[in-house]
C-alpha positions as a Markdown table, in Angstrom:
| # | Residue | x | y | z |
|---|---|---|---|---|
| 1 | Unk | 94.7 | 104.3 | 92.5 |
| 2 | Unk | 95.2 | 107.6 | 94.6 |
| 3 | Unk | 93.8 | 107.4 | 98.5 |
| 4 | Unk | 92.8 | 109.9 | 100.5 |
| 5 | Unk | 94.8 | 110.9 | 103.2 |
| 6 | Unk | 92.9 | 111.6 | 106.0 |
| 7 | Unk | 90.8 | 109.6 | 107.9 |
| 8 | Unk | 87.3 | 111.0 | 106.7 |
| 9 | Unk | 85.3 | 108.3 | 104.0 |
| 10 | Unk | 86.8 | 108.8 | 101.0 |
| 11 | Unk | 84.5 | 110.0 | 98.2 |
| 12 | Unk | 86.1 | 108.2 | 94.8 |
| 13 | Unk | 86.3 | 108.6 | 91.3 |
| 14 | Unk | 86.6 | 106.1 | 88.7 |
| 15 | Unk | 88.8 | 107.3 | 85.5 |
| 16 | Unk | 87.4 | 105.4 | 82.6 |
| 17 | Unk | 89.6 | 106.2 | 79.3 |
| 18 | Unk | 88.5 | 105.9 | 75.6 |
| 19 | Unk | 89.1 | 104.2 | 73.1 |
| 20 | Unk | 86.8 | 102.8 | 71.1 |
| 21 | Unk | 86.5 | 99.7 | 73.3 |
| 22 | Unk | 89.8 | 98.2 | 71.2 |
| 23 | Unk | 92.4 | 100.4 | 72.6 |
| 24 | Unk | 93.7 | 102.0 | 75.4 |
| 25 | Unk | 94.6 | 101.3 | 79.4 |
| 26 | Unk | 94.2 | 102.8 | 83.1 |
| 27 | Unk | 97.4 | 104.9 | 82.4 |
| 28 | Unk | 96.3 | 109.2 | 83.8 |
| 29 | Unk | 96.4 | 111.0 | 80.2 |
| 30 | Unk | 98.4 | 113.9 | 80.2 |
| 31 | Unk | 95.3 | 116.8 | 79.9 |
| 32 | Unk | 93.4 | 114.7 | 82.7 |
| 33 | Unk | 96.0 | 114.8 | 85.1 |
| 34 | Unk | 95.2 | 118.0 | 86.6 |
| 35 | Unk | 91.7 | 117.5 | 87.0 |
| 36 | Unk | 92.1 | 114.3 | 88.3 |
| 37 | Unk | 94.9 | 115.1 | 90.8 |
| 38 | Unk | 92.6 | 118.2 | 91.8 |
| 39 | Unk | 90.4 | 116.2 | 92.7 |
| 40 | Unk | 92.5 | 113.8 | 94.8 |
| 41 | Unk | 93.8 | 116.9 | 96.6 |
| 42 | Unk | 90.4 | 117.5 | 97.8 |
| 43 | Unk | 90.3 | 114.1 | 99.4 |
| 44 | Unk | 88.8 | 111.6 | 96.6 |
| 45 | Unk | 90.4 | 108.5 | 96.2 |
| 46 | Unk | 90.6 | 108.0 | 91.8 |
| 47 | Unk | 90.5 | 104.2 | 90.5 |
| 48 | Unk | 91.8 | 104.0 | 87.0 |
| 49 | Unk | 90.3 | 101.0 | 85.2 |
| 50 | Unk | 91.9 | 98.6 | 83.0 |
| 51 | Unk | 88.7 | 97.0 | 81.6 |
| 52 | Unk | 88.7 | 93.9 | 78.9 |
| 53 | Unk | 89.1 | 95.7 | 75.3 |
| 54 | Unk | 87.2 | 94.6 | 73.0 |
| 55 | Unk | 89.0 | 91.4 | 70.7 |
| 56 | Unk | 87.6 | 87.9 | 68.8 |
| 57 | Unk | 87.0 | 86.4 | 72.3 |
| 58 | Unk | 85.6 | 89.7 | 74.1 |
| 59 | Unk | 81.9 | 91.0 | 73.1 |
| 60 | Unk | 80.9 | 94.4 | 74.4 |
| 61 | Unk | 79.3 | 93.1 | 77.6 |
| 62 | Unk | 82.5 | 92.2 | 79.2 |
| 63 | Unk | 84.1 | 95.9 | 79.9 |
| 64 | Unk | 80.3 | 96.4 | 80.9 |
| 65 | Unk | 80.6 | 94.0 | 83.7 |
| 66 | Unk | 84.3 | 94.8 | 84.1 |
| 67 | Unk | 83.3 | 98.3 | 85.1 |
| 68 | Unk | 80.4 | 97.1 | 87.7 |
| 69 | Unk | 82.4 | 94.6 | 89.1 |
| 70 | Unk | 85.1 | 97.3 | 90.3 |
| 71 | Unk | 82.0 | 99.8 | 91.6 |
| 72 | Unk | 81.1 | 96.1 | 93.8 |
| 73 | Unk | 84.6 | 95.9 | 94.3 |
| 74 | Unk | 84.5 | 99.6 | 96.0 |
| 75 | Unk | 81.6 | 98.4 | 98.0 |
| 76 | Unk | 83.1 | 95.2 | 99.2 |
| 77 | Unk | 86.0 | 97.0 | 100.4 |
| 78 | Unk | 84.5 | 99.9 | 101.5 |
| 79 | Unk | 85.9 | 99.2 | 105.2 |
| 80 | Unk | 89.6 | 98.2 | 103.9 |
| 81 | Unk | 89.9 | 101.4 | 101.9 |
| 82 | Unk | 87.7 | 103.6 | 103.9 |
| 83 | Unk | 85.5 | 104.3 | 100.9 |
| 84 | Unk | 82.3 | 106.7 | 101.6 |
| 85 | Unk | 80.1 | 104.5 | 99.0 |
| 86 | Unk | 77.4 | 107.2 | 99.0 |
| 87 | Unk | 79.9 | 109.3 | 97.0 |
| 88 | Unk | 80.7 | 107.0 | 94.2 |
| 89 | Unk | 81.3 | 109.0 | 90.3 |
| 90 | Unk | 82.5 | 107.7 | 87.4 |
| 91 | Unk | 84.5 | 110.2 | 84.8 |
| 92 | Unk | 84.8 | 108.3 | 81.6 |
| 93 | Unk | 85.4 | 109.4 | 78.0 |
| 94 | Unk | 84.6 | 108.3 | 74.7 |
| 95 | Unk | 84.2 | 104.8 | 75.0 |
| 96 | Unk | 84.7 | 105.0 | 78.7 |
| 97 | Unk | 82.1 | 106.9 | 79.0 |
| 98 | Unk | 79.6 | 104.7 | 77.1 |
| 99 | Unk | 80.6 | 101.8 | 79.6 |
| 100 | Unk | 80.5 | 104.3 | 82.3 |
| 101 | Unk | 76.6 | 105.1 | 81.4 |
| 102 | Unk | 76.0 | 101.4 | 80.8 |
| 103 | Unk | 76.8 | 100.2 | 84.5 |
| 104 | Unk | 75.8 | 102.9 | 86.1 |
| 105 | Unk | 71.7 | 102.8 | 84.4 |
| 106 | Unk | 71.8 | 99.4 | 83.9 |
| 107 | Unk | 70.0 | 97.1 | 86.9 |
| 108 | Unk | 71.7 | 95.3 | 89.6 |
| 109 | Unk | 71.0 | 91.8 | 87.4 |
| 110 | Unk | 72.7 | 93.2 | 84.5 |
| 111 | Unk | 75.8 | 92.3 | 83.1 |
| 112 | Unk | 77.0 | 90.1 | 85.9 |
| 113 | Unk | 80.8 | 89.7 | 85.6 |
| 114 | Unk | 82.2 | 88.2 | 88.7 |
| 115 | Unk | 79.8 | 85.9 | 90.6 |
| 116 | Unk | 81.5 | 86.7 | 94.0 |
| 117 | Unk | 81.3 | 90.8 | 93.5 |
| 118 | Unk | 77.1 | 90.3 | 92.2 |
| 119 | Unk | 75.8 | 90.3 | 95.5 |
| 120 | Unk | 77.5 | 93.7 | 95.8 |
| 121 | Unk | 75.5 | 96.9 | 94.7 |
| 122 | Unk | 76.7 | 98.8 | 91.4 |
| 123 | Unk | 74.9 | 101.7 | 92.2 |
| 124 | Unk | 76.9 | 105.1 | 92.0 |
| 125 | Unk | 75.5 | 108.9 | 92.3 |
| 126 | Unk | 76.9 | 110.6 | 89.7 |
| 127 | Unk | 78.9 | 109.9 | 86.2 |
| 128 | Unk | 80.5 | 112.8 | 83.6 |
| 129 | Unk | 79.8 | 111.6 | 80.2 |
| 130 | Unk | 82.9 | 113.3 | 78.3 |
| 131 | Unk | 82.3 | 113.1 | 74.4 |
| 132 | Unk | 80.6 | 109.0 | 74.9 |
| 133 | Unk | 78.2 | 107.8 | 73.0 |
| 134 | Unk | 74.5 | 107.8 | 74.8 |
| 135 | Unk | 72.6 | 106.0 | 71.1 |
| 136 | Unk | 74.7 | 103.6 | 69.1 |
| 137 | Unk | 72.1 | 103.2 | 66.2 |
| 138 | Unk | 74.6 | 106.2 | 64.6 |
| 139 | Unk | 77.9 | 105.0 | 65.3 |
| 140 | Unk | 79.3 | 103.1 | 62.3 |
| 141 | Unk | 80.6 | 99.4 | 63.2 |
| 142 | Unk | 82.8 | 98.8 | 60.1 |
| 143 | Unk | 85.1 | 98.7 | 62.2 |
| 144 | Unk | 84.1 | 95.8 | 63.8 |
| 145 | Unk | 83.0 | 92.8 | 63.2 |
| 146 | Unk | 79.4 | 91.5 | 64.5 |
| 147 | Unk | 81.8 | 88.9 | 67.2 |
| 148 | Unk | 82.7 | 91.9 | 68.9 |
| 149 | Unk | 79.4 | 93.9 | 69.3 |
| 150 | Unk | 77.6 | 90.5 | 70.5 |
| 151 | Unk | 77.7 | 86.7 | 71.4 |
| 152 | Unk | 74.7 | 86.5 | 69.0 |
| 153 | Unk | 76.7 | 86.5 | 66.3 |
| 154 | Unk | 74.1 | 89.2 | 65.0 |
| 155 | Unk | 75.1 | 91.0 | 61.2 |
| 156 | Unk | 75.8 | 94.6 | 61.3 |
| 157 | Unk | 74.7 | 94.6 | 57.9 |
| 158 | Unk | 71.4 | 93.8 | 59.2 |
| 159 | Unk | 68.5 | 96.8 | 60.6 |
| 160 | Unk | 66.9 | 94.5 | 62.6 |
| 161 | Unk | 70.6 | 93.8 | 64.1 |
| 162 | Unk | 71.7 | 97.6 | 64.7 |
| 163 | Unk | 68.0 | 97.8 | 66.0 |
| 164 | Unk | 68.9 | 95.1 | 68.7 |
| 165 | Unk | 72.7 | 96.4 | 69.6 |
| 166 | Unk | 71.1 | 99.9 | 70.3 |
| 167 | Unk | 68.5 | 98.7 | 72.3 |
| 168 | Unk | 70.8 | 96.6 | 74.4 |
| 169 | Unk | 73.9 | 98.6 | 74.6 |
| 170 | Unk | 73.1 | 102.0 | 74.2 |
| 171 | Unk | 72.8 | 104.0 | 77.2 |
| 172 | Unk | 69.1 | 105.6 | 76.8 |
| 173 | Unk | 67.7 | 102.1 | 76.5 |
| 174 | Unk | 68.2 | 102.0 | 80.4 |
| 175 | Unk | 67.7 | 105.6 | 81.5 |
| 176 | Unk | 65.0 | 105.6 | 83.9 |
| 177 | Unk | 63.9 | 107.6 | 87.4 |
| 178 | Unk | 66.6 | 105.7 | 89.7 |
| 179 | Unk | 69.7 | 106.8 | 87.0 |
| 180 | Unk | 72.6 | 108.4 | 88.6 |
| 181 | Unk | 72.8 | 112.5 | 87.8 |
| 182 | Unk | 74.8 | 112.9 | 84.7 |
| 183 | Unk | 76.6 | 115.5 | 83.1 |
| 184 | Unk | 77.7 | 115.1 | 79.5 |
| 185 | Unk | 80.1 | 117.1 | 78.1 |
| 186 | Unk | 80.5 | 117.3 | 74.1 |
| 187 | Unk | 81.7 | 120.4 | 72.2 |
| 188 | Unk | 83.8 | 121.3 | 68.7 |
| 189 | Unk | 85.4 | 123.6 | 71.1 |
């Protein structure tokens, strides 16, 4: 990650890329740079996050809890790192930003990743949605088979099925009074 340089609380960013939860890593790309490193220049510290991708053994739930355990991770080491945890935002896109949504409305008990890092808050003030999805009822899952989306071994052939993924993993299932502001950004142009 980038740090802040002076001794104030650093606000911080987390940089979550796309995707489509299969591909991908923490690595800057090129057209983010500059608004990241703008950013940094005005004193935030930016965590890049190398979450689980998706795979036969990973269901959608683990980059969830990857993605909460590191905004825990901020808070537990808010002293080490001199972290201002009342200025916590997550910039994902695509996919990033879906899992970005999904730990910051989700509650404190949900998707629990690393039991040290749960007593921990997951709470952040703000996330930028670029281009992720908010309702996955649309999305088409060919792609993927139904290990993926869930350990319920659920069939995406099934309306009762894309009923249950869209009310458990899409991010307006969890929107509620005590959601972090969000700005979403989606355009042709």
């Amino acid at each position: 990650f980038f740090s802040n340089l002076d001794d104030s609380p650093s606000s911080v960013i987390i940089y979550l890329h796309g995707g489509a939860w299969i591909y991908g890593n923490n690595a800057i790309p090129v057209g983010m740079e500059p608004i990241l490193e703008a950013f940094n220049d005005k004193g935030y510290t930016i965590i890049s996050l190398s979450y689980e991708l998706l795979s036969d053994n990973i269901d959608i739930s683990k980059p969830i809890s990857d993605v909460k355990d590191l905004v825990r991770w901020i808070y537990k080491n808010k002293e080490i790192y001199n972290f201002d945890t009342d200025d916590i935002g997550i910039l994902g896109v695509s996919s990033g930003a879906h899992l970005g949504m999904m730990a910051s409305y989700s509650n404190e008990e949900d998707f629990i990743g690393d039991i040290e890092l749960s007593k921990y808050p997951s709470k952040v003030s703000y996330v930028i949605d670029a281009f992720g999805p908010t309702e996955l009822n649309n999305l088409d899952f060919n792609f993927l088979n139904s290990d993926l989306i869930s350990s319920k071994k659920i069939s995406l052939n099934d309306v009762n099925s894309i009923n249950l993924i869209n009310s458990v993993y899409s991010p307006l299932s969890y929107i509620s009074d005590n959601s972090p502001k969000t700005l979403i950004i989606h355009s042709k142009e």
